[in-house]
């Protein structure tokens, strides 16, 4: 067994409850004892969910790129698994594109742009000038090289409740001696050597930036490229193929709205919370076109009126306006005397 980490670092590292997966992958293997120690090390990574810090950062990025006049968002779900960044093998011979700050997998924007360009060059040869305008020239030696009018940002892994980004995978080398040049020909008697590595599962948020018309064109090319060509390594074995999921985008938008409302609600006074609760319930009834048949909202309003005698004037006026909205919805023909009394009570305060 070969110790890879100094003893002074060993103890605090083992006792930590908060580990960045990127740091754990690169520096966390404490000792080397053959393939088993590497496998056990990777299994620790597979068990890690997304951190709260990453979820917050993802929500910030999702909100920042939500402007349709400037950005195009799209969520794609992996049909199988993804192997990305395998060429950054380092000491473990296990590469994976992980963000330095949060340790979560991502797809570099250059890789996203590359698969779109490859698909376009194969399927849209007659529109090479238009492709160069969108994506830029591909030859780095051209003196007049242009960068293209559409920016391809890194694709972020989409966090889900209970979801984990990593899964343990294995690549088996059957002819190692032949591949490293120490044997002239491969043989059927060669022993297979399994090499465990990290693969990624789940979904990614892709973001393009530019003019709306150009974004729509690149978005369609991205859909075709990910659906039919895939991205990353081992696409010939079915890895890296994705399909678009508008449902995920809609869910994330709803989640952001809910989080914003929770933040606002937490900053409210007791009076503002009562008014907010009544308004939310009334809006739900109006949307479903179902008046307050159970009478629960009416009781809530009565309690608010009773407590409202000590409220500030602005809160009293807000409650008065809200009660009038409720009564108009519940009794448009103005025949219910009890509801008229409800208006009189709120007017009195």
PDB file of N, CA, C and O in Angstrom, residues 140-207:
ATOM      1  N   UNK A 140      -7.997  27.770 -37.034  1.00  0.00           N
ATOM      2  CA  UNK A 140      -7.311  28.725 -36.149  1.00  0.00           C
ATOM      3  C   UNK A 140      -6.168  29.445 -36.854  1.00  0.00           C
ATOM      4  O   UNK A 140      -5.663  30.458 -36.356  1.00  0.00           O
ATOM      5  N   UNK A 141      -5.748  28.946 -38.026  1.00  0.00           N
ATOM      6  CA  UNK A 141      -4.626  29.554 -38.735  1.00  0.00           C
ATOM      7  C   UNK A 141      -5.071  30.645 -39.702  1.00  0.00           C
ATOM      8  O   UNK A 141      -4.238  31.307 -40.316  1.00  0.00           O
ATOM      9  N   UNK A 142      -6.388  30.803 -39.850  1.00  0.00           N
ATOM     10  CA  UNK A 142      -6.876  31.853 -40.732  1.00  0.00           C
ATOM     11  C   UNK A 142      -6.584  33.226 -40.129  1.00  0.00           C
ATOM     12  O   UNK A 142      -6.920  33.483 -38.977  1.00  0.00           O
ATOM     13  N   UNK A 143      -5.972  34.136 -40.901  1.00  0.00           N
ATOM     14  CA  UNK A 143      -5.670  35.468 -40.354  1.00  0.00           C
ATOM     15  C   UNK A 143      -6.929  36.276 -40.056  1.00  0.00           C
ATOM     16  O   UNK A 143      -6.922  37.130 -39.185  1.00  0.00           O
ATOM     17  N   UNK A 144      -8.018  36.005 -40.786  1.00  0.00           N
ATOM     18  CA  UNK A 144      -9.258  36.765 -40.593  1.00  0.00           C
ATOM     19  C   UNK A 144     -10.292  35.941 -39.836  1.00  0.00           C
ATOM     20  O   UNK A 144     -11.487  36.029 -40.096  1.00  0.00           O
ATOM     21  N   UNK A 145      -9.829  35.143 -38.924  1.00  0.00           N
ATOM     22  CA  UNK A 145     -10.718  34.260 -38.171  1.00  0.00           C
ATOM     23  C   UNK A 145     -11.750  35.059 -37.387  1.00  0.00           C
ATOM     24  O   UNK A 145     -11.426  36.069 -36.757  1.00  0.00           O
ATOM     25  N   UNK A 146     -13.023  34.612 -37.428  1.00  0.00           N
ATOM     26  CA  UNK A 146     -14.088  35.268 -36.670  1.00  0.00           C
ATOM     27  C   UNK A 146     -14.645  34.293 -35.632  1.00  0.00           C
ATOM     28  O   UNK A 146     -14.500  33.078 -35.752  1.00  0.00           O
ATOM     29  N   UNK A 147     -15.280  34.839 -34.599  1.00  0.00           N
ATOM     30  CA  UNK A 147     -15.723  34.006 -33.486  1.00  0.00           C
ATOM     31  C   UNK A 147     -17.182  33.575 -33.598  1.00  0.00           C
ATOM     32  O   UNK A 147     -17.612  32.705 -32.852  1.00  0.00           O
ATOM     33  N   UNK A 148     -17.953  34.177 -34.486  1.00  0.00           N
ATOM     34  CA  UNK A 148     -19.352  33.797 -34.617  1.00  0.00           C
ATOM     35  C   UNK A 148     -20.246  34.697 -33.776  1.00  0.00           C
ATOM     36  O   UNK A 148     -19.820  35.278 -32.779  1.00  0.00           O
ATOM     37  N   UNK A 149     -21.521  34.787 -34.160  1.00  0.00           N
ATOM     38  CA  UNK A 149     -22.438  35.726 -33.503  1.00  0.00           C
ATOM     39  C   UNK A 149     -23.218  35.073 -32.362  1.00  0.00           C
ATOM     40  O   UNK A 149     -23.958  35.748 -31.660  1.00  0.00           O
ATOM     41  N   UNK A 150     -23.052  33.756 -32.169  1.00  0.00           N
ATOM     42  CA  UNK A 150     -23.735  33.062 -31.084  1.00  0.00           C
ATOM     43  C   UNK A 150     -22.703  32.523 -30.105  1.00  0.00           C
ATOM     44  O   UNK A 150     -21.714  31.908 -30.500  1.00  0.00           O
ATOM     45  N   UNK A 151     -22.945  32.786 -28.824  1.00  0.00           N
ATOM     46  CA  UNK A 151     -22.057  32.298 -27.765  1.00  0.00           C
ATOM     47  C   UNK A 151     -22.631  31.027 -27.154  1.00  0.00           C
ATOM     48  O   UNK A 151     -23.811  30.985 -26.794  1.00  0.00           O
ATOM     49  N   UNK A 152     -21.798  29.999 -27.030  1.00  0.00           N
ATOM     50  CA  UNK A 152     -22.195  28.728 -26.430  1.00  0.00           C
ATOM     51  C   UNK A 152     -21.617  28.668 -25.015  1.00  0.00           C
ATOM     52  O   UNK A 152     -20.410  28.539 -24.836  1.00  0.00           O
ATOM     53  N   UNK A 153     -22.487  28.780 -24.013  1.00  0.00           N
ATOM     54  CA  UNK A 153     -22.036  28.734 -22.628  1.00  0.00           C
ATOM     55  C   UNK A 153     -21.893  27.283 -22.158  1.00  0.00           C
ATOM     56  O   UNK A 153     -22.449  26.358 -22.768  1.00  0.00           O
ATOM     57  N   UNK A 154     -21.155  27.104 -21.058  1.00  0.00           N
ATOM     58  CA  UNK A 154     -21.041  25.776 -20.445  1.00  0.00           C
ATOM     59  C   UNK A 154     -22.434  25.273 -20.063  1.00  0.00           C
ATOM     60  O   UNK A 154     -23.286  26.039 -19.597  1.00  0.00           O
ATOM     61  N   UNK A 155     -22.655  23.979 -20.254  1.00  0.00           N
ATOM     62  CA  UNK A 155     -23.929  23.365 -19.858  1.00  0.00           C
ATOM     63  C   UNK A 155     -23.834  22.902 -18.411  1.00  0.00           C
ATOM     64  O   UNK A 155     -22.917  22.164 -18.050  1.00  0.00           O
ATOM     65  N   UNK A 156     -24.774  23.339 -17.570  1.00  0.00           N
ATOM     66  CA  UNK A 156     -24.793  22.999 -16.144  1.00  0.00           C
ATOM     67  C   UNK A 156     -25.647  21.770 -15.901  1.00  0.00           C
ATOM     68  O   UNK A 156     -26.740  21.638 -16.481  1.00  0.00           O
ATOM     69  N   UNK A 157     -25.162  20.903 -15.018  1.00  0.00           N
ATOM     70  CA  UNK A 157     -25.970  19.755 -14.589  1.00  0.00           C
ATOM     71  C   UNK A 157     -27.159  20.267 -13.773  1.00  0.00           C
ATOM     72  O   UNK A 157     -27.012  21.133 -12.915  1.00  0.00           O
ATOM     73  N   UNK A 158     -28.361  19.746 -14.051  1.00  0.00           N
ATOM     74  CA  UNK A 158     -29.581  20.229 -13.406  1.00  0.00           C
ATOM     75  C   UNK A 158     -29.817  19.454 -12.110  1.00  0.00           C
ATOM     76  O   UNK A 158     -30.046  18.245 -12.141  1.00  0.00           O
ATOM     77  N   UNK A 159     -29.755  20.148 -10.959  1.00  0.00           N
ATOM     78  CA  UNK A 159     -29.984  19.454  -9.679  1.00  0.00           C
ATOM     79  C   UNK A 159     -31.458  19.125  -9.477  1.00  0.00           C
ATOM     80  O   UNK A 159     -32.336  19.925  -9.796  1.00  0.00           O
ATOM     81  N   UNK A 160     -31.722  17.946  -8.947  1.00  0.00           N
ATOM     82  CA  UNK A 160     -33.079  17.509  -8.612  1.00  0.00           C
ATOM     83  C   UNK A 160     -33.068  16.962  -7.198  1.00  0.00           C
ATOM     84  O   UNK A 160     -32.051  16.449  -6.722  1.00  0.00           O
ATOM     85  N   UNK A 161     -34.205  17.046  -6.532  1.00  0.00           N
ATOM     86  CA  UNK A 161     -34.304  16.557  -5.156  1.00  0.00           C
ATOM     87  C   UNK A 161     -33.941  15.073  -5.101  1.00  0.00           C
ATOM     88  O   UNK A 161     -34.577  14.245  -5.763  1.00  0.00           O
ATOM     89  N   UNK A 162     -32.927  14.759  -4.308  1.00  0.00           N
ATOM     90  CA  UNK A 162     -32.496  13.367  -4.169  1.00  0.00           C
ATOM     91  C   UNK A 162     -31.659  12.853  -5.321  1.00  0.00           C
ATOM     92  O   UNK A 162     -31.172  11.721  -5.274  1.00  0.00           O
ATOM     93  N   UNK A 163     -31.468  13.677  -6.355  1.00  0.00           N
ATOM     94  CA  UNK A 163     -30.716  13.225  -7.518  1.00  0.00           C
ATOM     95  C   UNK A 163     -29.218  13.294  -7.302  1.00  0.00           C
ATOM     96  O   UNK A 163     -28.712  14.191  -6.625  1.00  0.00           O
ATOM     97  N   UNK A 164     -28.498  12.340  -7.859  1.00  0.00           N
ATOM     98  CA  UNK A 164     -27.039  12.306  -7.756  1.00  0.00           C
ATOM     99  C   UNK A 164     -26.460  12.274  -9.169  1.00  0.00           C
ATOM    100  O   UNK A 164     -26.932  11.520 -10.023  1.00  0.00           O
ATOM    101  N   UNK A 165     -25.443  13.086  -9.418  1.00  0.00           N
ATOM    102  CA  UNK A 165     -24.949  13.234 -10.791  1.00  0.00           C
ATOM    103  C   UNK A 165     -24.075  12.094 -11.292  1.00  0.00           C
ATOM    104  O   UNK A 165     -24.016  11.845 -12.493  1.00  0.00           O
ATOM    105  N   UNK A 166     -23.401  11.392 -10.374  1.00  0.00           N
ATOM    106  CA  UNK A 166     -22.377  10.435 -10.798  1.00  0.00           C
ATOM    107  C   UNK A 166     -22.873   8.994 -10.734  1.00  0.00           C
ATOM    108  O   UNK A 166     -23.731   8.644  -9.922  1.00  0.00           O
ATOM    109  N   UNK A 167     -22.303   8.178 -11.602  1.00  0.00           N
ATOM    110  CA  UNK A 167     -22.551   6.742 -11.582  1.00  0.00           C
ATOM    111  C   UNK A 167     -21.234   6.040 -11.919  1.00  0.00           C
ATOM    112  O   UNK A 167     -20.424   6.535 -12.710  1.00  0.00           O
ATOM    113  N   UNK A 168     -20.994   4.910 -11.276  1.00  0.00           N
ATOM    114  CA  UNK A 168     -19.745   4.162 -11.488  1.00  0.00           C
ATOM    115  C   UNK A 168     -19.811   3.406 -12.803  1.00  0.00           C
ATOM    116  O   UNK A 168     -20.797   2.726 -13.094  1.00  0.00           O
ATOM    117  N   UNK A 169     -18.777   3.550 -13.600  1.00  0.00           N
ATOM    118  CA  UNK A 169     -18.717   2.875 -14.898  1.00  0.00           C
ATOM    119  C   UNK A 169     -17.375   2.165 -15.003  1.00  0.00           C
ATOM    120  O   UNK A 169     -16.502   2.325 -14.148  1.00  0.00           O
ATOM    121  N   UNK A 170     -17.209   1.383 -16.050  1.00  0.00           N
ATOM    122  CA  UNK A 170     -15.969   0.636 -16.221  1.00  0.00           C
ATOM    123  C   UNK A 170     -15.648   0.491 -17.701  1.00  0.00           C
ATOM    124  O   UNK A 170     -16.538   0.301 -18.527  1.00  0.00           O
ATOM    125  N   UNK A 171     -14.385   0.649 -18.024  1.00  0.00           N
ATOM    126  CA  UNK A 171     -13.872   0.366 -19.359  1.00  0.00           C
ATOM    127  C   UNK A 171     -12.858  -0.754 -19.216  1.00  0.00           C
ATOM    128  O   UNK A 171     -11.937  -0.664 -18.401  1.00  0.00           O
ATOM    129  N   UNK A 172     -13.034  -1.812 -19.980  1.00  0.00           N
ATOM    130  CA  UNK A 172     -12.159  -2.986 -19.866  1.00  0.00           C
ATOM    131  C   UNK A 172     -11.176  -3.014 -21.026  1.00  0.00           C
ATOM    132  O   UNK A 172     -11.584  -3.057 -22.193  1.00  0.00           O
ATOM    133  N   UNK A 173      -9.908  -2.962 -20.690  1.00  0.00           N
ATOM    134  CA  UNK A 173      -8.850  -3.062 -21.694  1.00  0.00           C
ATOM    135  C   UNK A 173      -8.480  -4.530 -21.871  1.00  0.00           C
ATOM    136  O   UNK A 173      -8.042  -5.188 -20.923  1.00  0.00           O
ATOM    137  N   UNK A 174      -8.664  -5.049 -23.085  1.00  0.00           N
ATOM    138  CA  UNK A 174      -8.425  -6.474 -23.335  1.00  0.00           C
ATOM    139  C   UNK A 174      -7.003  -6.758 -23.808  1.00  0.00           C
ATOM    140  O   UNK A 174      -6.522  -7.883 -23.676  1.00  0.00           O
ATOM    141  N   UNK A 175      -6.334  -5.760 -24.385  1.00  0.00           N
ATOM    142  CA  UNK A 175      -5.003  -6.008 -24.960  1.00  0.00           C
ATOM    143  C   UNK A 175      -4.058  -4.877 -24.549  1.00  0.00           C
ATOM    144  O   UNK A 175      -3.551  -4.127 -25.386  1.00  0.00           O
ATOM    145  N   UNK A 176      -3.792  -4.766 -23.267  1.00  0.00           N
ATOM    146  CA  UNK A 176      -2.982  -3.661 -22.768  1.00  0.00           C
ATOM    147  C   UNK A 176      -1.561  -3.680 -23.341  1.00  0.00           C
ATOM    148  O   UNK A 176      -1.025  -2.638 -23.731  1.00  0.00           O
ATOM    149  N   UNK A 177      -0.962  -4.833 -23.380  1.00  0.00           N
ATOM    150  CA  UNK A 177       0.416  -4.930 -23.886  1.00  0.00           C
ATOM    151  C   UNK A 177       0.496  -4.510 -25.350  1.00  0.00           C
ATOM    152  O   UNK A 177       1.467  -3.879 -25.777  1.00  0.00           O
ATOM    153  N   UNK A 178      -0.529  -4.844 -26.133  1.00  0.00           N
ATOM    154  CA  UNK A 178      -0.543  -4.469 -27.553  1.00  0.00           C
ATOM    155  C   UNK A 178      -0.713  -2.959 -27.695  1.00  0.00           C
ATOM    156  O   UNK A 178      -0.039  -2.314 -28.506  1.00  0.00           O
ATOM    157  N   UNK A 179      -1.587  -2.381 -26.865  1.00  0.00           N
ATOM    158  CA  UNK A 179      -1.843  -0.948 -26.958  1.00  0.00           C
ATOM    159  C   UNK A 179      -0.639  -0.122 -26.527  1.00  0.00           C
ATOM    160  O   UNK A 179      -0.381   0.957 -27.082  1.00  0.00           O
ATOM    161  N   UNK A 180       0.122  -0.575 -25.523  1.00  0.00           N
ATOM    162  CA  UNK A 180       1.270   0.226 -25.079  1.00  0.00           C
ATOM    163  C   UNK A 180       2.548  -0.092 -25.860  1.00  0.00           C
ATOM    164  O   UNK A 180       3.624   0.432 -25.556  1.00  0.00           O
ATOM    165  N   UNK A 181       2.442  -0.950 -26.874  1.00  0.00           N
ATOM    166  CA  UNK A 181       3.560  -1.194 -27.774  1.00  0.00           C
ATOM    167  C   UNK A 181       4.520  -2.268 -27.348  1.00  0.00           C
ATOM    168  O   UNK A 181       5.504  -2.539 -28.051  1.00  0.00           O
ATOM    169  N   UNK A 182       4.271  -2.944 -26.247  1.00  0.00           N
ATOM    170  CA  UNK A 182       5.192  -3.983 -25.780  1.00  0.00           C
ATOM    171  C   UNK A 182       4.877  -5.352 -26.389  1.00  0.00           C
ATOM    172  O   UNK A 182       5.578  -6.322 -26.129  1.00  0.00           O
ATOM    173  N   UNK A 183       3.816  -5.443 -27.197  1.00  0.00           N
ATOM    174  CA  UNK A 183       3.447  -6.702 -27.848  1.00  0.00           C
ATOM    175  C   UNK A 183       3.062  -6.397 -29.288  1.00  0.00           C
ATOM    176  O   UNK A 183       2.356  -5.421 -29.564  1.00  0.00           O
ATOM    177  N   UNK A 184       3.531  -7.238 -30.235  1.00  0.00           N
ATOM    178  CA  UNK A 184       3.315  -6.956 -31.657  1.00  0.00           C
ATOM    179  C   UNK A 184       1.863  -7.106 -32.069  1.00  0.00           C
ATOM    180  O   UNK A 184       1.337  -6.299 -32.837  1.00  0.00           O
ATOM    181  N   UNK A 185       1.194  -8.141 -31.577  1.00  0.00           N
ATOM    182  CA  UNK A 185      -0.169  -8.420 -32.003  1.00  0.00           C
ATOM    183  C   UNK A 185      -1.049  -8.713 -30.782  1.00  0.00           C
ATOM    184  O   UNK A 185      -0.565  -9.271 -29.796  1.00  0.00           O
ATOM    185  N   UNK A 186      -2.335  -8.348 -30.867  1.00  0.00           N
ATOM    186  CA  UNK A 186      -3.248  -8.722 -29.783  1.00  0.00           C
ATOM    187  C   UNK A 186      -3.506 -10.217 -29.797  1.00  0.00           C
ATOM    188  O   UNK A 186      -3.431 -10.866 -30.851  1.00  0.00           O
ATOM    189  N   UNK A 187      -3.795 -10.788 -28.641  1.00  0.00           N
ATOM    190  CA  UNK A 187      -4.021 -12.225 -28.546  1.00  0.00           C
ATOM    191  C   UNK A 187      -5.314 -12.499 -27.779  1.00  0.00           C
ATOM    192  O   UNK A 187      -5.693 -11.753 -26.865  1.00  0.00           O
ATOM    193  N   UNK A 188      -5.986 -13.585 -28.146  1.00  0.00           N
ATOM    194  CA  UNK A 188      -7.209 -13.968 -27.442  1.00  0.00           C
ATOM    195  C   UNK A 188      -6.927 -14.437 -26.026  1.00  0.00           C
ATOM    196  O   UNK A 188      -7.845 -14.573 -25.209  1.00  0.00           O
ATOM    197  N   UNK A 189      -5.671 -14.706 -25.730  1.00  0.00           N
ATOM    198  CA  UNK A 189      -5.321 -15.161 -24.376  1.00  0.00           C
ATOM    199  C   UNK A 189      -4.964 -14.005 -23.436  1.00  0.00           C
ATOM    200  O   UNK A 189      -4.663 -14.238 -22.267  1.00  0.00           O
ATOM    201  N   UNK A 190      -4.996 -12.774 -23.953  1.00  0.00           N
ATOM    202  CA  UNK A 190      -4.697 -11.617 -23.098  1.00  0.00           C
ATOM    203  C   UNK A 190      -5.742 -11.489 -22.000  1.00  0.00           C
ATOM    204  O   UNK A 190      -6.943 -11.686 -22.232  1.00  0.00           O
ATOM    205  N   UNK A 191      -5.313 -11.130 -20.817  1.00  0.00           N
ATOM    206  CA  UNK A 191      -6.226 -10.976 -19.685  1.00  0.00           C
ATOM    207  C   UNK A 191      -6.877  -9.588 -19.716  1.00  0.00           C
ATOM    208  O   UNK A 191      -6.175  -8.575 -19.851  1.00  0.00           O
ATOM    209  N   UNK A 192      -8.194  -9.521 -19.592  1.00  0.00           N
ATOM    210  CA  UNK A 192      -8.874  -8.216 -19.562  1.00  0.00           C
ATOM    211  C   UNK A 192      -8.549  -7.470 -18.271  1.00  0.00           C
ATOM    212  O   UNK A 192      -8.442  -8.071 -17.201  1.00  0.00           O
ATOM    213  N   UNK A 193      -8.379  -6.179 -18.378  1.00  0.00           N
ATOM    214  CA  UNK A 193      -8.045  -5.344 -17.216  1.00  0.00           C
ATOM    215  C   UNK A 193      -9.130  -4.280 -17.068  1.00  0.00           C
ATOM    216  O   UNK A 193      -9.209  -3.348 -17.882  1.00  0.00           O
ATOM    217  N   UNK A 194     -10.003  -4.403 -16.066  1.00  0.00           N
ATOM    218  CA  UNK A 194     -11.067  -3.400 -15.886  1.00  0.00           C
ATOM    219  C   UNK A 194     -10.504  -2.098 -15.315  1.00  0.00           C
ATOM    220  O   UNK A 194      -9.640  -2.103 -14.443  1.00  0.00           O
ATOM    221  N   UNK A 195     -11.006  -0.996 -15.826  1.00  0.00           N
ATOM    222  CA  UNK A 195     -10.609   0.326 -15.334  1.00  0.00           C
ATOM    223  C   UNK A 195     -11.875   1.092 -14.957  1.00  0.00           C
ATOM    224  O   UNK A 195     -12.670   1.460 -15.824  1.00  0.00           O
ATOM    225  N   UNK A 196     -12.094   1.286 -13.668  1.00  0.00           N
ATOM    226  CA  UNK A 196     -13.291   1.979 -13.213  1.00  0.00           C
ATOM    227  C   UNK A 196     -13.142   3.489 -13.411  1.00  0.00           C
ATOM    228  O   UNK A 196     -12.062   4.050 -13.257  1.00  0.00           O
ATOM    229  N   UNK A 197     -14.248   4.118 -13.754  1.00  0.00           N
ATOM    230  CA  UNK A 197     -14.249   5.562 -13.982  1.00  0.00           C
ATOM    231  C   UNK A 197     -15.614   6.142 -13.656  1.00  0.00           C
ATOM    232  O   UNK A 197     -16.568   5.415 -13.358  1.00  0.00           O
ATOM    233  N   UNK A 198     -15.688   7.466 -13.697  1.00  0.00           N
ATOM    234  CA  UNK A 198     -16.931   8.161 -13.387  1.00  0.00           C
ATOM    235  C   UNK A 198     -17.690   8.481 -14.661  1.00  0.00           C
ATOM    236  O   UNK A 198     -17.129   9.025 -15.616  1.00  0.00           O
ATOM    237  N   UNK A 199     -18.975   8.161 -14.681  1.00  0.00           N
ATOM    238  CA  UNK A 199     -19.876   8.606 -15.737  1.00  0.00           C
ATOM    239  C   UNK A 199     -20.928   9.511 -15.102  1.00  0.00           C
ATOM    240  O   UNK A 199     -21.075   9.554 -13.873  1.00  0.00           O
ATOM    241  N   UNK A 200     -21.633  10.251 -15.933  1.00  0.00           N
ATOM    242  CA  UNK A 200     -22.617  11.213 -15.454  1.00  0.00           C
ATOM    243  C   UNK A 200     -24.002  10.804 -15.936  1.00  0.00           C
ATOM    244  O   UNK A 200     -24.159  10.305 -17.051  1.00  0.00           O
ATOM    245  N   UNK A 201     -24.994  11.011 -15.088  1.00  0.00           N
ATOM    246  CA  UNK A 201     -26.381  10.732 -15.431  1.00  0.00           C
ATOM    247  C   UNK A 201     -27.218  11.989 -15.186  1.00  0.00           C
ATOM    248  O   UNK A 201     -26.763  12.953 -14.576  1.00  0.00           O
ATOM    249  N   UNK A 202     -28.466  11.963 -15.658  1.00  0.00           N
ATOM    250  CA  UNK A 202     -29.362  13.086 -15.382  1.00  0.00           C
ATOM    251  C   UNK A 202     -29.539  14.006 -16.569  1.00  0.00           C
ATOM    252  O   UNK A 202     -29.545  13.572 -17.721  1.00  0.00           O
ATOM    253  N   UNK A 203     -29.659  15.314 -16.291  1.00  0.00           N
ATOM    254  CA  UNK A 203     -29.991  16.303 -17.315  1.00  0.00           C
ATOM    255  C   UNK A 203     -29.068  17.513 -17.211  1.00  0.00           C
ATOM    256  O   UNK A 203     -28.468  17.759 -16.163  1.00  0.00           O
ATOM    257  N   UNK A 204     -28.998  18.280 -18.308  1.00  0.00           N
ATOM    258  CA  UNK A 204     -28.154  19.467 -18.366  1.00  0.00           C
ATOM    259  C   UNK A 204     -28.939  20.647 -18.914  1.00  0.00           C
ATOM    260  O   UNK A 204     -29.821  20.486 -19.763  1.00  0.00           O
ATOM    261  N   UNK A 205     -28.584  21.837 -18.428  1.00  0.00           N
ATOM    262  CA  UNK A 205     -29.143  23.089 -18.936  1.00  0.00           C
ATOM    263  C   UNK A 205     -28.145  23.684 -19.924  1.00  0.00           C
ATOM    264  O   UNK A 205     -27.027  24.027 -19.558  1.00  0.00           O
ATOM    265  N   UNK A 206     -28.568  23.791 -21.184  1.00  0.00           N
ATOM    266  CA  UNK A 206     -27.749  24.406 -22.225  1.00  0.00           C
ATOM    267  C   UNK A 206     -28.219  25.839 -22.431  1.00  0.00           C
ATOM    268  O   UNK A 206     -29.426  26.094 -22.500  1.00  0.00           O
ATOM    269  N   UNK A 207     -27.266  26.769 -22.553  1.00  0.00           N
ATOM    270  CA  UNK A 207     -27.601  28.179 -22.718  1.00  0.00           C
ATOM    271  C   UNK A 207     -26.820  28.743 -23.905  1.00  0.00           C
ATOM    272  O   UNK A 207     -25.586  28.633 -23.963  1.00  0.00           O
TER     273      UNK A 207
END
